[in-house]
Amino acid sequence: MKTRVVLNVAPLPENAFGSRTLTWWGTIAFMSLEGMGFALAAGAYLYLRVLQPSWPMNIPPPDLLPGTLVTILLLISAVPNYFLEHWARAYDIGKVRIGVVVMTLLGIAPLVVRAFEFPALRERWDTDAYGSITWFLLGLHTTHLLTDVGDTIVLAVLLVTRHGEVPKRFTDVSDNAAYWYFVVLSWLPIYFVLYWLPRIG
Amino acid sequence: MSAAAERLRDTDIGEPELEARLVDIWKTPRGFFGWLSSVDHQQIALRYIVTAFFFMALAGIGAVLMRLQLATPDAHVLGPDRYDQLFTMHGSTMMFLFAVPIMEAFAVYLVPLMIGTRNVAFPRLNAFGFWLYLFGGLFLWCCFFSNNGPDVGWFSYTPLSLTQYNVGHRADFWAQMITYTEVSGLAVAVEIIVTTFKMRAPGMSLERIPIFVWGSLVTAFMILFAMPSVMVASTMLILDREVNTHFFDVALGGDNILFQHLFWFFGHPEVYFIFIPATAFVSSIIPTFARRPMFGQAAVVLSLIATAFLSFGLWVHHMFVTGLPRLGESFFTASSMAIAVPSGIQIFCWIATLWSGRPVFRTPLLFVLGFIFNFVIGGLTGVMVASVPIDTQVHDTYFVVAHFHYVLIGGSVFPLIAAVYYWFPKVSGRMLSETLGRWNFWIAFVGFNVAFFPMHILGLEGMPRRIYTYSADMPWGPLNFLSTVGAVIFALSFLLLLWNMIRSGLHGEAAGPNPWDGDTLEWATPSPPPPQNFTRIPVVTGAAPVWENREALPVIAGMSAGKREILVSTLTEAEPDVRETSPEPSIWPLFAAIAVGVTFLWSIYTPWAIVYGAIPIAVTLTGWFWPKNTTEDES
Amino acid sequence: MKGFAAGFGCLAALTLPACSSVQSALAPEGDTARAILQLFLLFVVVCTAVFVVVMASLLVAIVRRRAAAVDPVLRPDPAEERRMAWIIGAGVAATVIILTIFTFASFLTNKSFAEPRPHGLTIKVTGHQWWWQVNYEAHDASQTFETANEIHIPVGQPVKLDFESPDVIHSFWVPNLAGKQDLIPGRYTTLTVKADKPGIFRGQCAEYCGIQHAHMAMYVVAQNQSDFERWRAQQLKSAEAPSNADLGHGQQVFQSSACAMCHTIGGTNAGGQVGPDLTHFGSRMTIAAGTARNSMGNLTGWIADPQRMKPYTRMPAVALTGPDLIAVSHYLESLK
């Protein structure tokens, strides 16, 4: 087909942040589907609970300490995450390098405590349906935590190589920070369901 | 690629050189390794389509075998074990390995072309999704051919699918196949959404988005929110079977209805993953052959969106006889009936478009007309089964088998074949034979109706589903025989289609860019489209860009002529916003798919596979995202 | 109108040869099935009318007109667009009205029989892979009894069926009498049926439950009150004592071989709980959950090689000599 030029896009930038990029939207899409998975798992938890006369079935509710500690650590981590995002948008390589290392440590810390959360459920996954669904919920979130920490570590390494200072890397940091918010926020309802619902219901 | 070459713009060089350079930049490298590392949406889509048709053929042969077994009472064509594996494989393959992937694949092929861009948003994810789908499907069929195919029905209800009620790992194979295909399906859904949101040609505001693209977008959203449900269900099933969890173990607090809820929360929207793209095909084909824009385009788009939302509120109608509270069930009757309204609106708009247009009868339109006939029947029986009392009689009988085949074949495969006839010229550059097309249509139409209409009566006469045989004392013989005859005829129509495709692919009439005079952007580019799709990205000023710009298509300049570049635009108004680099071919998606695929397979035999497999998965994913010395990451 | 009736008649004629009343939802013999069929016929009539109207408009849409246009009409005539919009609006309104009527009609029909009704008899039906265990309940334990695969009910009274399943999901379906109800492990479901007049109604499991799902049928026999009482009284008795040496030998073979490990015959040493109760086996119409008629030939064939009639059935082949096999079969047939 014959064509005629009506617009020149050369002046447009080649890098951007947030909703102006494809990866941000991809990240949101993944958050949506994973969030849906969490919601369904929580739904299954509530469903099984409604069927039982007592819940947990045969044991006291989970020990609060590890889970609450994880929650606190995650909430605290939101603060440097915020600053990291800010620095990334400013293309400040020095601060971004530090920030990513901090986030790596703040990601590993809850993972370490998480290891203690599983036994705090007081029951194995194969004891009964309560054990199964609590391990399932906790396991789902742990997978997200693990993969995001993995992502962050890879980014941290990249940032100290020669690939570190290109504009796209800053967008990657920004997207990774957005995903970290999801890891933190998605934990809160799960924390509530696992630790507080059995105590108040 | 030297830095200077990378900075080259399309304003710096002339048209012929621009075209040659873009082909060179966007093409997939030659050779086997190049083929494996392709990230070209056209190639990947075609691979999906060919693979899906291959699986359809396998499942179709399975269907013919089952029909042969049922043609007469107490037949010995198949024993119960093979039969049970076959109906499970038939349903699972048709739903997970054929229908959903092929609809997604058409979107992967057509959406970038229709919205005027060069590739999907995440080309490597696209490649990864294909390999995973291929591995999952091949894996499942290898199990079947080694007499280890799942035999628990395509929806694999518990407790039948728990360890104590079936042999070996058959149900695990089913559950893992779900995992493969769901990851693949979700990957495509994410791509379609982001591509459609952010990569539209300048000027393609919401009301100018083609109906097909709307349909693909709506379907992708449904997939995003429904597929996690079947992932949860199949994962819980595998966990119950392999590591002794008790999600479905009644003795220890589990519940079997939980599985049904999780499965059907996905399962009902799933049929709309298949049906909505089919209606999107129809909405693309009718305007072209009616020679006018779609009547009530906005209403049609809103109907698609309404259908998508409503489809999440129907799932309990698959569970009407499980003893759920009556009032709750009645709600689902109302919602299941309500979804007929947006479908009805679409049908009325299609008829209105034809009524006020000047129809040109070619094979695509014939299949669309056949679709309307078949789908109205299927939709009306759908309204019948939506009624709880009626469903208590016809649930799990051949009446329901008739219903869903009318909506899935009549309502989705007929439009799919129409789409094949419609877009084959674009994909291959050649026209399919019109004469063979008409024979194809009539044989398919007659065969399909003869095969499936009698099943309504069989169901009402007491024939349940999923029985490998029946006694001569029952009166079901004659109608079953008739149905088998129809099935064979219907199967033959596919051979005719295949023959048409081969013959026309080799010797067909040259198609040119727009043989049907369609109005959407895919017809503004050569047939087959070059690897970059468009040498210059179009600018859209209306809903029918080709019809409205006969003399010359408005396009943009200023894109790179030295590297893979796509234009990102704003969400609603599609104003040009950012020039992003698009990923180059890469072998890492294949490696990652192998790592993930092997882990899934291995995890059937030991849960530690997840731990061990995490290492190669992490390595391949890191390799995937690690920047190369290529321009995409260095801009 | 005449044409329509003729068309309907033709359709009926085409389907009638295939129409029979066995296990058919189209031949109701119970109040629930009748109510459902009436609702269904309402749907069929209305849906057929809708189908005809839609197809007619499609047909007219494609055959009416017109000179072929080469160029597409980019801006269709606004007046015609408006007219079509009104017609479609009317169509949508009609659709909504029809669907609302359907929804209410369904709700009312459902309500009429889904509520717990006063009933006389309660029967517990337990689904197994691949047979039906039937326990007649009563307040007085001496009035309870067990049988398998064949349920007798008195005519004209609602009978409550309580369902259980210890293994997988089954579904109880006797279309002549009522819609189906699933038997779900861990849950209790129920169905009330009422037969209008005496008859024999075949039913079949309607939820895929494994490899012999196809051969899991049952019969519901509706009898007038006196016949039912006679049947019930007979079922309450222990098994008939053998009246001659051959039958005595048969009983002895039964008790001393593997048979007694799975089957119960009331009043004898055979007390197995795995397979169906055989106390009044001779009074049943079929064997192997409706798979074959209850005759000497079929019975001996079944006992000698169950896998032949019902591959993968749980019943093992019990090795018996020819004479022993005949004796056992005679004995079982004598258990009226």
CSV table of C-alpha atoms in Angstrom, one decimal, chain B residues 142-455:
chain,number,residue,atom,x,y,z
B,142,CYS,CA,3.5,-40.1,25.0
B,143,CYS,CA,1.9,-41.2,28.3
B,144,PHE,CA,-1.2,-42.2,26.3
B,145,PHE,CA,0.7,-44.1,23.7
B,146,SER,CA,2.5,-46.0,26.5
B,147,ASN,CA,-0.9,-47.0,27.9
B,148,ASN,CA,-0.4,-44.6,30.8
B,149,GLY,CA,-2.8,-41.9,29.7
B,150,PRO,CA,-5.0,-40.3,32.3
B,151,ASP,CA,-8.4,-42.0,32.6
B,152,VAL,CA,-10.2,-39.7,35.0
B,153,GLY,CA,-12.1,-37.5,32.6
B,154,TRP,CA,-10.9,-34.1,31.4
B,155,PHE,CA,-12.0,-32.5,34.7
B,156,SER,CA,-10.5,-35.2,36.8
B,157,TYR,CA,-12.9,-35.1,39.8
B,158,THR,CA,-11.6,-36.3,43.2
B,159,PRO,CA,-11.8,-38.8,44.8
B,160,LEU,CA,-11.6,-40.8,41.6
B,161,SER,CA,-8.3,-39.0,40.7
B,162,LEU,CA,-6.7,-39.5,44.1
B,163,THR,CA,-4.1,-42.2,44.5
B,164,GLN,CA,-6.2,-45.0,45.8
B,165,TYR,CA,-8.7,-45.0,42.9
B,166,ASN,CA,-6.5,-45.0,39.9
B,167,VAL,CA,-3.4,-46.7,38.5
B,168,GLY,CA,0.1,-45.4,38.6
B,169,HIS,CA,0.8,-41.8,37.8
B,170,ARG,CA,-2.0,-41.3,35.3
B,171,ALA,CA,-3.8,-38.5,37.1
B,172,ASP,CA,-0.5,-36.9,37.8
B,173,PHE,CA,0.2,-36.7,34.1
B,174,TRP,CA,-3.1,-34.9,33.7
B,175,ALA,CA,-2.4,-32.5,36.5
B,176,GLN,CA,1.1,-31.7,35.2
B,177,MET,CA,-0.1,-31.2,31.7
B,178,ILE,CA,-2.4,-28.5,33.1
B,179,THR,CA,0.6,-26.9,34.7
B,180,TYR,CA,2.5,-26.7,31.4
B,181,THR,CA,-0.4,-25.4,29.4
B,182,GLU,CA,-1.5,-23.0,32.0
B,183,VAL,CA,1.9,-21.4,32.3
B,184,SER,CA,2.0,-21.1,28.5
B,185,GLY,CA,-1.5,-19.7,28.3
B,186,LEU,CA,-0.8,-17.2,31.0
B,187,ALA,CA,2.3,-16.1,29.2
B,188,VAL,CA,0.4,-15.4,26.1
B,189,ALA,CA,-2.4,-13.6,28.0
B,190,VAL,CA,0.1,-11.2,29.6
B,191,GLU,CA,1.7,-10.5,26.2
B,192,ILE,CA,-1.7,-9.8,24.5
B,193,ILE,CA,-2.7,-7.4,27.3
B,194,VAL,CA,0.5,-5.4,27.3
B,195,THR,CA,0.8,-5.4,23.5
B,196,THR,CA,-2.8,-4.2,23.1
B,197,PHE,CA,-2.5,-1.6,25.9
B,198,LYS,CA,0.8,-0.1,25.0
B,199,MET,CA,1.8,-0.8,21.4
B,200,ARG,CA,-1.0,0.4,19.4
B,201,ALA,CA,-0.4,2.6,16.3
B,202,PRO,CA,-0.7,6.3,16.9
B,203,GLY,CA,-4.3,7.4,16.8
B,204,MET,CA,-5.8,4.0,17.6
B,205,SER,CA,-7.9,5.2,20.4
B,206,LEU,CA,-10.2,2.8,22.2
B,207,GLU,CA,-13.1,3.1,19.8
B,208,ARG,CA,-10.8,2.5,16.8
B,209,ILE,CA,-9.5,-0.7,18.2
B,210,PRO,CA,-10.7,-3.6,15.9
B,211,ILE,CA,-13.3,-5.9,17.4
B,212,PHE,CA,-10.9,-8.8,17.0
B,213,VAL,CA,-8.3,-7.1,19.2
B,214,TRP,CA,-11.0,-6.3,21.8
B,215,GLY,CA,-12.0,-9.9,21.8
B,216,SER,CA,-8.4,-11.0,22.3
B,217,LEU,CA,-7.9,-8.5,25.0
B,218,VAL,CA,-11.0,-9.5,26.9
B,219,THR,CA,-10.0,-13.2,26.6
B,220,ALA,CA,-6.6,-12.4,27.9
B,221,PHE,CA,-8.0,-10.8,31.0
B,222,MET,CA,-10.3,-13.8,31.6
B,223,ILE,CA,-7.3,-16.1,31.2
B,224,LEU,CA,-5.3,-14.0,33.7
B,225,PHE,CA,-8.0,-14.3,36.4
B,226,ALA,CA,-9.3,-17.8,35.7
B,227,MET,CA,-6.3,-19.9,35.0
B,228,PRO,CA,-4.8,-19.5,38.5
B,229,SER,CA,-7.8,-21.4,39.7
B,230,VAL,CA,-7.1,-24.5,37.8
B,231,MET,CA,-3.4,-24.2,38.7
B,232,VAL,CA,-4.4,-24.2,42.4
B,233,ALA,CA,-6.8,-27.2,41.8
B,234,SER,CA,-4.2,-29.3,39.8
B,235,THR,CA,-1.4,-28.4,42.2
B,236,MET,CA,-3.5,-29.4,45.2
B,237,LEU,CA,-4.4,-32.7,43.4
B,238,ILE,CA,-0.7,-33.5,42.8
B,239,LEU,CA,0.1,-32.6,46.4
B,240,ASP,CA,-2.6,-34.9,47.7
B,241,ARG,CA,-1.3,-37.6,45.5
B,242,GLU,CA,2.4,-37.2,45.9
B,243,VAL,CA,3.1,-35.7,49.4
B,244,ASN,CA,0.0,-36.7,51.3
B,245,THR,CA,-1.7,-33.4,51.8
B,246,HIS,CA,-5.4,-33.7,52.5
B,247,PHE,CA,-7.2,-31.0,50.5
B,248,PHE,CA,-9.6,-33.6,49.1
B,249,ASP,CA,-9.4,-36.2,51.9
B,250,VAL,CA,-12.7,-36.2,53.6
B,251,ALA,CA,-11.5,-38.2,56.6
B,252,LEU,CA,-9.0,-35.5,57.5
B,253,GLY,CA,-10.9,-32.3,56.9
B,254,GLY,CA,-10.7,-32.1,53.1
B,255,ASP,CA,-13.6,-31.8,50.7
B,256,ASN,CA,-14.3,-33.0,47.2
B,257,ILE,CA,-16.5,-30.2,46.3
B,258,LEU,CA,-13.6,-27.8,46.8
B,259,PHE,CA,-12.0,-29.4,43.8
B,260,GLN,CA,-15.1,-28.9,41.8
B,261,HIS,CA,-15.4,-25.2,42.8
B,262,LEU,CA,-11.7,-24.5,42.0
B,263,PHE,CA,-11.9,-26.4,38.7
B,264,TRP,CA,-15.2,-24.9,37.4
B,265,PHE,CA,-14.3,-21.4,38.6
B,266,PHE,CA,-11.7,-21.8,35.8
B,267,GLY,CA,-13.7,-24.2,33.7
B,268,HIS,CA,-16.6,-22.0,32.9
B,269,PRO,CA,-14.6,-19.0,31.8
B,270,GLU,CA,-12.4,-21.4,29.9
B,271,VAL,CA,-15.2,-22.1,27.4
B,272,TYR,CA,-15.3,-18.4,26.9
B,273,PHE,CA,-11.6,-18.3,26.2
B,274,ILE,CA,-12.6,-20.4,23.2
B,275,PHE,CA,-15.9,-18.8,22.3
B,276,ILE,CA,-15.1,-15.1,22.6
B,277,PRO,CA,-12.2,-15.3,20.1
B,278,ALA,CA,-14.5,-17.2,17.8
B,279,THR,CA,-17.0,-14.4,18.0
B,280,ALA,CA,-14.2,-12.0,17.4
B,281,PHE,CA,-13.3,-13.9,14.2
B,282,VAL,CA,-17.0,-13.6,13.1
B,283,SER,CA,-17.0,-9.9,13.9
B,284,SER,CA,-13.9,-9.5,11.6
B,285,ILE,CA,-15.2,-11.5,8.8
B,286,ILE,CA,-18.8,-10.3,8.6
B,287,PRO,CA,-18.0,-6.6,7.9
B,288,THR,CA,-15.6,-7.6,5.1
B,289,PHE,CA,-18.2,-9.7,3.4
B,290,ALA,CA,-21.1,-7.6,4.1
B,291,ARG,CA,-19.2,-4.6,2.7
B,292,ARG,CA,-19.9,-2.3,5.6
B,293,PRO,CA,-18.6,-1.7,9.1
B,294,MET,CA,-20.1,-3.7,11.9
B,295,PHE,CA,-23.5,-2.5,13.0
B,296,GLY,CA,-23.4,-1.5,16.6
B,297,GLN,CA,-19.7,-1.9,17.0
B,298,ALA,CA,-19.7,-0.4,20.4
B,299,ALA,CA,-22.5,-2.7,21.5
B,300,VAL,CA,-20.6,-5.7,20.2
B,301,VAL,CA,-17.5,-4.7,22.2
B,302,LEU,CA,-19.5,-4.0,25.3
B,303,SER,CA,-21.1,-7.4,24.9
B,304,LEU,CA,-17.7,-9.1,24.8
B,305,ILE,CA,-16.7,-7.3,28.0
B,306,ALA,CA,-20.0,-8.2,29.6
B,307,THR,CA,-19.7,-11.8,28.6
B,308,ALA,CA,-16.2,-11.9,30.1
B,309,PHE,CA,-17.4,-10.5,33.5
B,310,LEU,CA,-20.5,-12.7,33.6
B,311,SER,CA,-18.6,-15.8,32.7
B,312,PHE,CA,-17.0,-15.7,36.2
B,313,GLY,CA,-20.4,-15.9,37.8
B,314,LEU,CA,-21.7,-19.1,36.3
B,315,TRP,CA,-19.5,-21.9,37.4
B,316,VAL,CA,-21.9,-23.6,39.9
B,317,HIS,CA,-24.1,-24.6,37.0
B,318,HIS,CA,-21.7,-27.5,36.5
B,319,MET,CA,-22.5,-28.6,40.1
B,320,PHE,CA,-26.3,-28.4,40.2
B,321,VAL,CA,-26.6,-32.1,41.3
B,322,THR,CA,-24.0,-32.0,44.0
B,323,GLY,CA,-26.5,-31.1,46.7
B,324,LEU,CA,-25.7,-27.4,47.1
B,325,PRO,CA,-28.4,-25.2,48.6
B,326,ARG,CA,-31.3,-24.6,46.3
B,327,LEU,CA,-31.4,-20.8,46.5
B,328,GLY,CA,-27.7,-20.5,45.7
B,329,GLU,CA,-28.2,-22.8,42.7
B,330,SER,CA,-31.1,-20.6,41.5
B,331,PHE,CA,-28.8,-17.6,41.5
B,332,PHE,CA,-26.6,-19.4,39.1
B,333,THR,CA,-29.5,-20.3,36.9
B,334,ALA,CA,-30.2,-16.6,36.6
B,335,SER,CA,-26.6,-15.7,35.8
B,336,SER,CA,-26.3,-18.5,33.3
B,337,MET,CA,-29.4,-17.3,31.5
B,338,ALA,CA,-28.2,-13.7,31.7
B,339,ILE,CA,-25.1,-14.4,29.7
B,340,ALA,CA,-27.3,-15.2,26.8
B,341,VAL,CA,-28.1,-11.5,26.5
B,342,PRO,CA,-24.7,-10.2,25.4
B,343,SER,CA,-24.4,-13.2,23.1
B,344,GLY,CA,-27.8,-12.4,21.7
B,345,ILE,CA,-26.8,-8.8,21.1
B,346,GLN,CA,-23.9,-9.9,19.1
B,347,ILE,CA,-26.0,-12.2,17.0
B,348,PHE,CA,-28.5,-9.4,16.3
B,349,CYS,CA,-25.8,-7.1,15.3
B,350,TRP,CA,-24.3,-9.6,13.0
B,351,ILE,CA,-27.6,-10.2,11.3
B,352,ALA,CA,-28.2,-6.4,11.1
B,353,THR,CA,-24.8,-6.0,9.4
B,354,LEU,CA,-25.6,-8.6,6.9
B,355,TRP,CA,-29.1,-7.3,6.4
B,356,SER,CA,-28.0,-3.8,5.6
B,357,GLY,CA,-24.9,-4.7,3.8
B,358,ARG,CA,-24.3,-6.3,0.4
B,359,PRO,CA,-23.2,-9.9,1.2
B,360,VAL,CA,-20.5,-11.5,-0.9
B,361,PHE,CA,-20.6,-15.2,-0.5
B,362,ARG,CA,-17.2,-16.7,-0.1
B,363,THR,CA,-16.1,-19.6,2.0
B,364,PRO,CA,-15.3,-17.6,5.2
B,365,LEU,CA,-18.9,-16.2,5.2
B,366,LEU,CA,-20.4,-19.7,4.6
B,367,PHE,CA,-18.7,-21.0,7.7
B,368,VAL,CA,-19.9,-17.9,9.6
B,369,LEU,CA,-23.4,-18.6,8.5
B,370,GLY,CA,-23.1,-22.3,9.6
B,371,PHE,CA,-21.7,-21.0,12.9
B,372,ILE,CA,-24.8,-18.8,13.5
B,373,PHE,CA,-27.1,-21.8,12.8
B,374,ASN,CA,-25.1,-24.2,15.1
B,375,PHE,CA,-24.4,-21.7,17.8
B,376,VAL,CA,-28.0,-20.6,18.2
B,377,ILE,CA,-28.9,-24.2,18.7
B,378,GLY,CA,-26.1,-24.6,21.2
B,379,GLY,CA,-27.0,-21.4,23.0
B,380,LEU,CA,-30.6,-22.4,23.3
B,381,THR,CA,-29.8,-25.8,24.7
B,382,GLY,CA,-27.4,-23.9,27.0
B,383,VAL,CA,-30.4,-22.0,28.3
B,384,MET,CA,-32.1,-25.3,28.9
B,385,VAL,CA,-29.3,-26.7,30.9
B,386,ALA,CA,-29.1,-23.5,32.9
B,387,SER,CA,-32.4,-24.4,34.4
B,388,VAL,CA,-31.8,-26.5,37.6
B,389,PRO,CA,-34.7,-28.8,37.2
B,390,ILE,CA,-34.0,-29.6,33.6
B,391,ASP,CA,-30.3,-30.0,34.4
B,392,THR,CA,-31.1,-32.6,37.0
B,393,GLN,CA,-32.3,-34.8,34.2
B,394,VAL,CA,-29.8,-34.0,31.5
B,395,HIS,CA,-26.6,-33.3,33.4
B,396,ASP,CA,-24.0,-36.0,32.7
B,397,THR,CA,-25.9,-37.3,29.8
B,398,TYR,CA,-25.5,-37.1,26.0
B,399,PHE,CA,-27.8,-34.0,26.0
B,400,VAL,CA,-25.0,-32.0,27.6
B,401,VAL,CA,-22.4,-33.6,25.3
B,402,ALA,CA,-24.6,-32.4,22.4
B,403,HIS,CA,-24.9,-28.9,24.0
B,404,PHE,CA,-21.2,-28.4,24.5
B,405,HIS,CA,-20.2,-29.8,21.1
B,406,TYR,CA,-22.7,-27.4,19.5
B,407,VAL,CA,-21.2,-24.4,21.2
B,408,LEU,CA,-17.6,-25.6,21.0
B,409,ILE,CA,-17.6,-27.0,17.5
B,410,GLY,CA,-20.5,-25.2,16.0
B,411,GLY,CA,-19.8,-22.1,18.0
B,412,SER,CA,-16.0,-22.0,17.9
B,413,VAL,CA,-14.5,-24.5,15.4
B,414,PHE,CA,-16.7,-23.3,12.6
B,415,PRO,CA,-15.5,-19.7,13.1
B,416,LEU,CA,-12.0,-21.0,13.4
B,417,ILE,CA,-12.2,-22.7,10.0
B,418,ALA,CA,-13.8,-19.5,8.6
B,419,ALA,CA,-10.7,-17.7,10.1
B,420,VAL,CA,-8.4,-20.2,8.4
B,421,TYR,CA,-10.0,-19.5,5.0
B,422,TYR,CA,-10.0,-15.8,5.7
B,423,TRP,CA,-6.4,-15.3,6.8
B,424,PHE,CA,-4.7,-18.1,5.0
B,425,PRO,CA,-4.1,-15.8,2.1
B,426,LYS,CA,-2.4,-13.3,4.4
B,427,VAL,CA,-0.2,-15.9,6.1
B,428,SER,CA,0.8,-17.7,2.9
B,429,GLY,CA,0.3,-15.3,0.1
B,430,ARG,CA,-2.1,-17.7,-1.7
B,431,MET,CA,-5.8,-18.2,-1.9
B,432,LEU,CA,-7.5,-21.4,-0.7
B,433,SER,CA,-9.7,-23.0,-3.4
B,434,GLU,CA,-13.2,-21.6,-3.2
B,435,THR,CA,-14.7,-24.8,-4.7
B,436,LEU,CA,-13.0,-27.1,-2.2
B,437,GLY,CA,-14.0,-24.6,0.5
B,438,ARG,CA,-17.6,-25.0,-0.4
B,439,TRP,CA,-17.4,-28.8,-0.3
B,440,ASN,CA,-15.5,-28.5,3.0
B,441,PHE,CA,-18.3,-26.4,4.4
B,442,TRP,CA,-21.2,-28.5,3.4
B,443,ILE,CA,-19.6,-31.8,4.4
B,444,ALA,CA,-18.6,-30.3,7.7
B,445,PHE,CA,-22.0,-28.8,8.3
B,446,VAL,CA,-23.9,-32.0,7.5
B,447,GLY,CA,-21.5,-34.3,9.2
B,448,PHE,CA,-21.4,-32.2,12.4
B,449,ASN,CA,-25.2,-31.9,12.7
B,450,VAL,CA,-25.8,-35.6,11.9
B,451,ALA,CA,-23.2,-36.5,14.5
B,452,PHE,CA,-24.4,-34.3,17.3
B,453,PHE,CA,-28.0,-33.6,17.0
B,454,PRO,CA,-29.1,-37.2,17.8
B,455,MET,CA,-27.2,-36.9,21.1
